[in-house]
Amino acid sequence: MSPDALVRMVLFSESLMLVIGVLLLVAHATWWWWYDRWSAGRVDAVREALREALAGGDRNPGFTRDFVRLPMRLQIYLLGELAPHLTGVERQSLRRLAQRAGLLAKAERLCRSWFWSRRLFGAKICTLVGHPASGVLTLLTDRNPSVRAQAIEWAIHRPDPAVVEALLGMLGDSDGRCRFAAQDTLVKLGHAAVAPLIAFLASADHAGTLGALEVALTMADARLLAPAAALAASPSPPVRARAVALLGALGSADGVALVERALDDADATVRQSALRALGGLAHWPAASRVARLVHDPVWDVRRQAALCLRAFGAPGAIFLRQLRHSDDPVASSVARYALDLTALGTSA
C-alpha cells in the first residue's frame, strides 16, 4: 500500500470516528431531552396522585401502580421533595403507601446489597418515609462513609438505646463528615442521649472522648458535671481543655472552682479554655488571678486574659487600667487593646 493510500485511509477512519462520535452525542442529548420530558410528566402525575392519596386517607391504588413504575431515582426525588413538608399523621400515611407499593421491602433488600450505592439508596428511602428498618442500624458501621452518613440521618428520629450506642461509637469515626453528623444527631436526640453519653465518657478512647465532650458542651446537662470534673484532670491537654469548657458551660460552684484551678495548667490551650469559660460566666471574683495571665509567656493566653477581664465589667476594667501602665510592653499593649474595644463598644 502506497503512502498516499495509507494517509487517505487514516484520514477516512478518523473522519468516520468523528462522525460516529457526533452522532452518538446528538443521540444521547436527544434521549435525555425525551427522558426529561417523559419523567417530568410522570412525576407530575404521581405527585398529584400522592397528594390526593394523602388527603384521602392513603387509599389510592392508582398512586401505588404509577409510583412503582417510576425509576428509583425519581421515586427518591419525589419522596425527598414531599417528606419534609408532612405532618406526623401524613408521614404515617406515606409509610403505609410506600409499604403497599413494595418500596419498603425493596429498601430493606437494598440495605443488604453488596454495592454501596444500593445500600445508600435503601437507607435514603427508609429515612424519607421514616421506616424503622433494623437493617439501617447495621449501616451505621458500614465501610462506606456516605452510607454511614445517610444512616446517621435516619437515626435522628430513633432515640433507641441501640441507635444511641452506635452513634456514640461513631464519635471517633475516621471520616469527619460522619463524626460531625453523629455529634449533631446526638445533640438533637437530647435527653435520650445524656445517660449513654455519661457512660461512654467513662470508657471511650481519646478520639471518642473529644467528640463526646463536644456533644456534652452543646447539651450542657447538669448530670455531666461529674464526668467533666473527672476529665478536667486528664493527662491529655485537648481533653482537659474541652472538659474545662464544659465545666464553664455548666456553671455550678464546684465547676467554676475547677475552672479557676485550670488557670494554672501547664498547657496554654487549657489556660485559654479556662479564661473563655470565666469570661463567659463574667466570674469577676477571679479577676486578680486572670490579671496575672496578662503576663503569660504565650501571646494567645495574654490576649484571652485581657478579653476575660473586659468581660468582667468594672472589676476587670480596674485591672486593665493598671496593666496599661505596666513595665511589660506586651501586657500594656494587650490591656490598651481590651480597653479600646470597651470604649468602642465592639467585641473581639
mmCIF file of C-alpha atoms in Angstrom, residues 17-283:
data_model
loop_
_atom_site.group_PDB
_atom_site.id
_atom_site.type_symbol
_atom_site.label_atom_id
_atom_site.label_comp_id
_atom_site.label_asym_id
_atom_site.label_seq_id
_atom_site.Cartn_x
_atom_site.Cartn_y
_atom_site.Cartn_z
ATOM 1 C CA MET A 17 -14.905 8.081 14.050
ATOM 2 C CA LEU A 18 -15.593 11.813 14.382
ATOM 3 C CA VAL A 19 -18.949 11.474 12.615
ATOM 4 C CA ILE A 20 -19.896 8.490 14.786
ATOM 5 C CA GLY A 21 -18.900 10.411 17.913
ATOM 6 C CA VAL A 22 -21.009 13.420 16.911
ATOM 7 C CA LEU A 23 -23.973 11.184 16.121
ATOM 8 C CA LEU A 24 -23.651 9.473 19.499
ATOM 9 C CA LEU A 25 -23.568 12.836 21.273
ATOM 10 C CA VAL A 26 -26.642 14.016 19.383
ATOM 11 C CA ALA A 27 -28.440 10.740 20.096
ATOM 12 C CA HIS A 28 -27.519 10.941 23.776
ATOM 13 C CA ALA A 29 -28.705 14.541 24.059
ATOM 14 C CA THR A 30 -31.917 13.683 22.235
ATOM 15 C CA TRP A 31 -32.536 10.722 24.533
ATOM 16 C CA TRP A 32 -32.006 12.840 27.656
ATOM 17 C CA TRP A 33 -34.299 15.537 26.259
ATOM 18 C CA TRP A 34 -37.016 12.963 25.665
ATOM 19 C CA TYR A 35 -36.393 11.278 29.023
ATOM 20 C CA ASP A 36 -36.625 14.587 30.914
ATOM 21 C CA ARG A 37 -39.935 15.423 29.252
ATOM 22 C CA TRP A 38 -41.267 11.928 29.874
ATOM 23 C CA SER A 39 -40.128 11.788 33.505
ATOM 24 C CA ALA A 40 -41.396 15.314 34.232
ATOM 25 C CA GLY A 41 -44.873 14.327 33.083
ATOM 26 C CA ARG A 42 -44.815 11.079 35.037
ATOM 27 C CA VAL A 43 -43.520 12.751 38.200
ATOM 28 C CA ASP A 44 -46.156 15.483 37.987
ATOM 29 C CA ALA A 45 -48.894 12.870 37.642
ATOM 30 C CA VAL A 46 -47.579 10.756 40.525
ATOM 31 C CA ARG A 47 -47.053 13.847 42.684
ATOM 32 C CA GLU A 48 -50.665 14.847 42.218
ATOM 33 C CA ALA A 49 -51.849 11.289 42.863
ATOM 34 C CA LEU A 50 -49.740 11.168 46.021
ATOM 35 C CA ARG A 51 -51.262 14.377 47.341
ATOM 36 C CA GLU A 52 -54.739 13.049 46.658
ATOM 37 C CA ALA A 53 -53.850 9.771 48.359
ATOM 38 C CA LEU A 54 -52.605 11.513 51.492
ATOM 39 C CA ALA A 55 -55.616 13.814 51.550
ATOM 40 C CA GLY A 56 -57.984 10.873 51.102
ATOM 41 C CA GLY A 57 -56.605 8.671 53.865
ATOM 42 C CA ASP A 58 -53.937 6.882 51.770
ATOM 43 C CA ARG A 59 -56.492 4.852 49.763
ATOM 44 C CA ASN A 60 -55.459 5.220 46.156
ATOM 45 C CA PRO A 61 -54.464 2.110 44.195
ATOM 46 C CA GLY A 62 -53.718 4.258 41.149
ATOM 47 C CA PHE A 63 -50.942 6.014 43.004
ATOM 48 C CA THR A 64 -49.340 2.722 44.020
ATOM 49 C CA ARG A 65 -49.333 1.448 40.446
ATOM 50 C CA ASP A 66 -47.900 4.643 38.969
ATOM 51 C CA PHE A 67 -45.345 5.108 41.738
ATOM 52 C CA VAL A 68 -43.867 1.617 41.309
ATOM 53 C CA ARG A 69 -43.364 2.243 37.588
ATOM 54 C CA LEU A 70 -41.117 5.231 38.248
ATOM 55 C CA PRO A 71 -37.332 4.663 38.230
ATOM 56 C CA MET A 72 -35.845 4.504 41.723
ATOM 57 C CA ARG A 73 -34.034 7.805 41.239
ATOM 58 C CA LEU A 74 -37.354 9.537 40.584
ATOM 59 C CA GLN A 75 -39.055 7.748 43.471
ATOM 60 C CA ILE A 76 -36.415 9.096 45.854
ATOM 61 C CA TYR A 77 -36.633 12.551 44.276
ATOM 62 C CA LEU A 78 -40.396 12.617 44.761
ATOM 63 C CA LEU A 79 -40.225 11.409 48.361
ATOM 64 C CA GLY A 80 -37.424 13.837 49.166
ATOM 65 C CA GLU A 81 -39.458 16.710 47.770
ATOM 66 C CA LEU A 82 -42.552 15.851 49.776
ATOM 67 C CA ALA A 83 -41.353 14.306 53.060
ATOM 68 C CA PRO A 84 -40.036 17.498 54.765
ATOM 69 C CA HIS A 85 -43.478 19.119 54.495
ATOM 70 C CA LEU A 86 -45.526 16.291 56.024
ATOM 71 C CA THR A 87 -47.044 16.162 59.498
ATOM 72 C CA GLY A 88 -46.817 13.074 61.692
ATOM 73 C CA VAL A 89 -50.144 11.649 60.501
ATOM 74 C CA GLU A 90 -49.318 12.321 56.863
ATOM 75 C CA ARG A 91 -45.897 10.700 57.281
ATOM 76 C CA GLN A 92 -47.573 7.564 58.646
ATOM 77 C CA SER A 93 -49.908 7.569 55.632
ATOM 78 C CA LEU A 94 -46.919 7.945 53.323
ATOM 79 C CA ARG A 95 -45.224 5.000 55.020
ATOM 80 C CA ARG A 96 -48.315 2.834 54.507
ATOM 81 C CA LEU A 97 -48.476 3.852 50.854
ATOM 82 C CA ALA A 98 -44.797 3.028 50.412
ATOM 83 C CA GLN A 99 -45.362 -0.339 52.054
ATOM 84 C CA ARG A 100 -48.271 -1.153 49.718
ATOM 85 C CA ALA A 101 -46.146 -0.132 46.745
ATOM 86 C CA GLY A 102 -43.488 -2.618 47.879
ATOM 87 C CA LEU A 103 -40.992 0.186 48.350
ATOM 88 C CA LEU A 104 -40.178 -0.630 51.982
ATOM 89 C CA ALA A 105 -39.421 -4.262 51.245
ATOM 90 C CA LYS A 106 -37.284 -3.136 48.335
ATOM 91 C CA ALA A 107 -35.453 -0.646 50.558
ATOM 92 C CA GLU A 108 -34.673 -3.359 53.113
ATOM 93 C CA ARG A 109 -33.234 -5.562 50.354
ATOM 94 C CA LEU A 110 -31.145 -2.672 49.093
ATOM 95 C CA CYS A 111 -29.728 -2.109 52.596
ATOM 96 C CA ARG A 112 -28.256 -5.636 52.414
ATOM 97 C CA SER A 113 -26.757 -5.190 48.939
ATOM 98 C CA TRP A 114 -23.085 -5.791 48.148
ATOM 99 C CA PHE A 115 -22.959 -2.450 46.329
ATOM 100 C CA TRP A 116 -22.606 0.677 48.448
ATOM 101 C CA SER A 117 -24.707 2.807 46.077
ATOM 102 C CA ARG A 118 -27.655 0.436 46.529
ATOM 103 C CA ARG A 119 -27.225 0.428 50.305
ATOM 104 C CA LEU A 120 -27.223 4.222 50.136
ATOM 105 C CA PHE A 121 -30.488 4.210 48.162
ATOM 106 C CA GLY A 122 -32.066 1.831 50.663
ATOM 107 C CA ALA A 123 -31.063 3.952 53.648
ATOM 108 C CA LYS A 124 -32.285 7.095 51.893
ATOM 109 C CA ILE A 125 -35.724 5.608 51.258
ATOM 110 C CA CYS A 126 -36.047 4.432 54.866
ATOM 111 C CA THR A 127 -35.069 7.912 56.048
ATOM 112 C CA LEU A 128 -37.544 9.736 53.834
ATOM 113 C CA VAL A 129 -40.569 7.635 54.829
ATOM 114 C CA GLY A 130 -39.496 7.151 58.455
ATOM 115 C CA HIS A 131 -39.235 3.374 58.157
ATOM 116 C CA PRO A 132 -37.686 1.870 61.346
ATOM 117 C CA ALA A 133 -35.857 -0.882 59.458
ATOM 118 C CA SER A 134 -33.358 -2.761 61.612
ATOM 119 C CA GLY A 135 -31.166 -3.143 58.540
ATOM 120 C CA VAL A 136 -30.380 0.562 58.561
ATOM 121 C CA LEU A 137 -28.954 0.255 62.072
ATOM 122 C CA THR A 138 -26.209 -2.022 60.761
ATOM 123 C CA LEU A 139 -25.318 0.625 58.168
ATOM 124 C CA LEU A 140 -24.070 2.898 60.957
ATOM 125 C CA THR A 141 -20.926 0.749 60.834
ATOM 126 C CA ASP A 142 -20.842 0.425 57.031
ATOM 127 C CA ARG A 143 -17.457 0.520 55.347
ATOM 128 C CA ASN A 144 -18.546 3.391 53.077
ATOM 129 C CA PRO A 145 -18.692 6.853 54.731
ATOM 130 C CA SER A 146 -21.549 8.073 52.504
ATOM 131 C CA VAL A 147 -23.702 5.153 53.627
ATOM 132 C CA ARG A 148 -22.792 5.775 57.268
ATOM 133 C CA ALA A 149 -23.703 9.461 56.929
ATOM 134 C CA GLN A 150 -27.089 8.569 55.456
ATOM 135 C CA ALA A 151 -27.733 6.060 58.242
ATOM 136 C CA ILE A 152 -26.975 8.809 60.770
ATOM 137 C CA GLU A 153 -29.626 10.991 59.157
ATOM 138 C CA TRP A 154 -32.096 8.099 59.539
ATOM 139 C CA ALA A 155 -31.184 7.857 63.244
ATOM 140 C CA ILE A 156 -32.332 11.416 64.054
ATOM 141 C CA HIS A 157 -35.860 10.199 64.857
ATOM 142 C CA ARG A 158 -34.727 6.930 66.501
ATOM 143 C CA PRO A 159 -33.802 7.556 70.169
ATOM 144 C CA ASP A 160 -33.491 3.807 70.820
ATOM 145 C CA PRO A 161 -30.638 2.661 73.093
ATOM 146 C CA ALA A 162 -29.048 0.601 70.306
ATOM 147 C CA VAL A 163 -29.102 3.602 67.957
ATOM 148 C CA VAL A 164 -27.626 5.954 70.571
ATOM 149 C CA GLU A 165 -24.883 3.445 71.382
ATOM 150 C CA ALA A 166 -23.991 3.106 67.700
ATOM 151 C CA LEU A 167 -23.888 6.894 67.291
ATOM 152 C CA LEU A 168 -21.599 7.244 70.296
ATOM 153 C CA GLY A 169 -19.272 4.714 68.716
ATOM 154 C CA MET A 170 -19.077 6.972 65.645
ATOM 155 C CA LEU A 171 -17.732 9.966 67.568
ATOM 156 C CA GLY A 172 -14.247 8.717 66.751
ATOM 157 C CA ASP A 173 -15.098 7.910 63.113
ATOM 158 C CA SER A 174 -12.248 8.293 60.623
ATOM 159 C CA ASP A 175 -14.465 10.391 58.333
ATOM 160 C CA GLY A 176 -15.023 13.959 59.521
ATOM 161 C CA ARG A 177 -18.447 14.204 57.916
ATOM 162 C CA CYS A 178 -19.632 11.151 59.860
ATOM 163 C CA ARG A 179 -18.164 12.433 63.130
ATOM 164 C CA PHE A 180 -19.902 15.783 62.858
ATOM 165 C CA ALA A 181 -23.161 14.198 61.720
ATOM 166 C CA ALA A 182 -23.082 11.803 64.696
ATOM 167 C CA GLN A 183 -22.445 14.699 67.085
ATOM 168 C CA ASP A 184 -25.284 16.734 65.601
ATOM 169 C CA THR A 185 -27.704 13.798 65.787
ATOM 170 C CA LEU A 186 -26.841 13.040 69.410
ATOM 171 C CA VAL A 187 -27.480 16.685 70.296
ATOM 172 C CA LYS A 188 -30.861 16.541 68.543
ATOM 173 C CA LEU A 189 -31.754 13.341 70.407
ATOM 174 C CA GLY A 190 -31.316 15.393 73.592
ATOM 175 C CA HIS A 191 -32.434 13.806 76.860
ATOM 176 C CA ALA A 192 -32.341 10.257 75.489
ATOM 177 C CA ALA A 193 -28.599 10.577 74.792
ATOM 178 C CA VAL A 194 -27.393 12.057 78.095
ATOM 179 C CA ALA A 195 -27.175 8.903 80.241
ATOM 180 C CA PRO A 196 -25.497 6.817 77.484
ATOM 181 C CA LEU A 197 -23.115 9.724 76.864
ATOM 182 C CA ILE A 198 -22.049 9.756 80.529
ATOM 183 C CA ALA A 199 -21.403 6.010 80.438
ATOM 184 C CA PHE A 200 -19.491 6.385 77.178
ATOM 185 C CA LEU A 201 -17.202 9.082 78.614
ATOM 186 C CA ALA A 202 -16.054 6.651 81.290
ATOM 187 C CA SER A 203 -14.550 4.202 78.787
ATOM 188 C CA ALA A 204 -14.085 5.997 75.451
ATOM 189 C CA ASP A 205 -10.761 6.261 73.640
ATOM 190 C CA HIS A 206 -9.085 9.617 73.035
ATOM 191 C CA ALA A 207 -10.895 10.478 69.801
ATOM 192 C CA GLY A 208 -14.241 9.326 71.175
ATOM 193 C CA THR A 209 -13.770 11.334 74.348
ATOM 194 C CA LEU A 210 -13.060 14.528 72.412
ATOM 195 C CA GLY A 211 -16.157 14.013 70.271
ATOM 196 C CA ALA A 212 -18.316 13.181 73.286
ATOM 197 C CA LEU A 213 -17.162 16.324 75.092
ATOM 198 C CA GLU A 214 -18.144 18.407 72.059
ATOM 199 C CA VAL A 215 -21.617 16.886 72.255
ATOM 200 C CA ALA A 216 -21.777 17.391 76.026
ATOM 201 C CA LEU A 217 -20.745 21.034 75.642
ATOM 202 C CA THR A 218 -23.738 21.650 73.397
ATOM 203 C CA MET A 219 -26.117 19.830 75.740
ATOM 204 C CA ALA A 220 -24.786 21.379 78.991
ATOM 205 C CA ASP A 221 -26.884 18.999 81.094
ATOM 206 C CA ALA A 222 -26.269 19.219 84.867
ATOM 207 C CA ARG A 223 -25.703 15.443 85.012
ATOM 208 C CA LEU A 224 -22.499 15.924 83.033
ATOM 209 C CA LEU A 225 -20.764 17.711 85.932
ATOM 210 C CA ALA A 226 -19.180 14.573 87.416
ATOM 211 C CA PRO A 227 -17.605 13.263 84.182
ATOM 212 C CA ALA A 228 -16.465 16.783 83.266
ATOM 213 C CA ALA A 229 -14.761 17.171 86.647
ATOM 214 C CA ALA A 230 -13.027 13.816 86.238
ATOM 215 C CA LEU A 231 -11.818 14.617 82.724
ATOM 216 C CA ALA A 232 -10.514 18.024 83.829
ATOM 217 C CA ALA A 233 -7.656 16.032 85.383
ATOM 218 C CA SER A 234 -6.957 14.023 82.217
ATOM 219 C CA PRO A 235 -3.318 13.672 81.089
ATOM 220 C CA SER A 236 -4.387 14.834 77.616
ATOM 221 C CA PRO A 237 -4.377 18.657 77.185
ATOM 222 C CA PRO A 238 -7.127 18.652 74.488
ATOM 223 C CA VAL A 239 -9.365 16.599 76.779
ATOM 224 C CA ARG A 240 -8.664 18.895 79.733
ATOM 225 C CA ALA A 241 -9.404 21.965 77.606
ATOM 226 C CA ARG A 242 -12.782 20.629 76.483
ATOM 227 C CA ALA A 243 -13.650 19.424 79.986
ATOM 228 C CA VAL A 244 -12.890 22.880 81.378
ATOM 229 C CA ALA A 245 -15.091 24.449 78.693
ATOM 230 C CA LEU A 246 -17.892 22.077 79.700
ATOM 231 C CA LEU A 247 -17.477 22.958 83.366
ATOM 232 C CA GLY A 248 -17.797 26.606 82.430
ATOM 233 C CA ALA A 249 -20.954 25.906 80.427
ATOM 234 C CA LEU A 250 -22.488 24.034 83.363
ATOM 235 C CA GLY A 251 -21.756 26.972 85.655
ATOM 236 C CA SER A 252 -22.022 25.247 89.043
ATOM 237 C CA ALA A 253 -19.972 26.471 92.002
ATOM 238 C CA ASP A 254 -17.874 23.301 92.090
ATOM 239 C CA GLY A 255 -17.322 23.501 88.343
ATOM 240 C CA VAL A 256 -16.241 27.153 88.472
ATOM 241 C CA ALA A 257 -13.703 26.288 91.171
ATOM 242 C CA LEU A 258 -12.169 23.690 88.856
ATOM 243 C CA VAL A 259 -12.123 26.208 86.008
ATOM 244 C CA GLU A 260 -10.202 28.660 88.214
ATOM 245 C CA ARG A 261 -7.742 25.911 89.063
ATOM 246 C CA ALA A 262 -7.184 25.354 85.330
ATOM 247 C CA LEU A 263 -5.757 28.891 85.066
ATOM 248 C CA ASP A 264 -2.508 27.397 86.392
ATOM 249 C CA ASP A 265 -2.477 24.488 83.924
ATOM 250 C CA ALA A 266 0.839 23.744 82.232
ATOM 251 C CA ASP A 267 -0.780 23.729 78.776
ATOM 252 C CA ALA A 268 -1.645 27.029 77.086
ATOM 253 C CA THR A 269 -4.788 25.691 75.385
ATOM 254 C CA VAL A 270 -6.201 24.674 78.756
ATOM 255 C CA ARG A 271 -5.461 28.096 80.223
ATOM 256 C CA GLN A 272 -7.186 29.716 77.247
ATOM 257 C CA SER A 273 -10.211 27.468 77.689
ATOM 258 C CA ALA A 274 -10.431 28.405 81.364
ATOM 259 C CA LEU A 275 -10.240 32.109 80.512
ATOM 260 C CA ARG A 276 -13.010 31.817 77.927
ATOM 261 C CA ALA A 277 -15.180 29.965 80.411
ATOM 262 C CA LEU A 278 -14.667 32.542 83.159
ATOM 263 C CA GLY A 279 -15.287 35.379 80.730
ATOM 264 C CA GLY A 280 -18.486 33.749 79.551
ATOM 265 C CA LEU A 281 -19.629 33.443 83.154
ATOM 266 C CA ALA A 282 -18.475 37.007 83.999
ATOM 267 C CA HIS A 283 -16.951 35.493 87.143
#
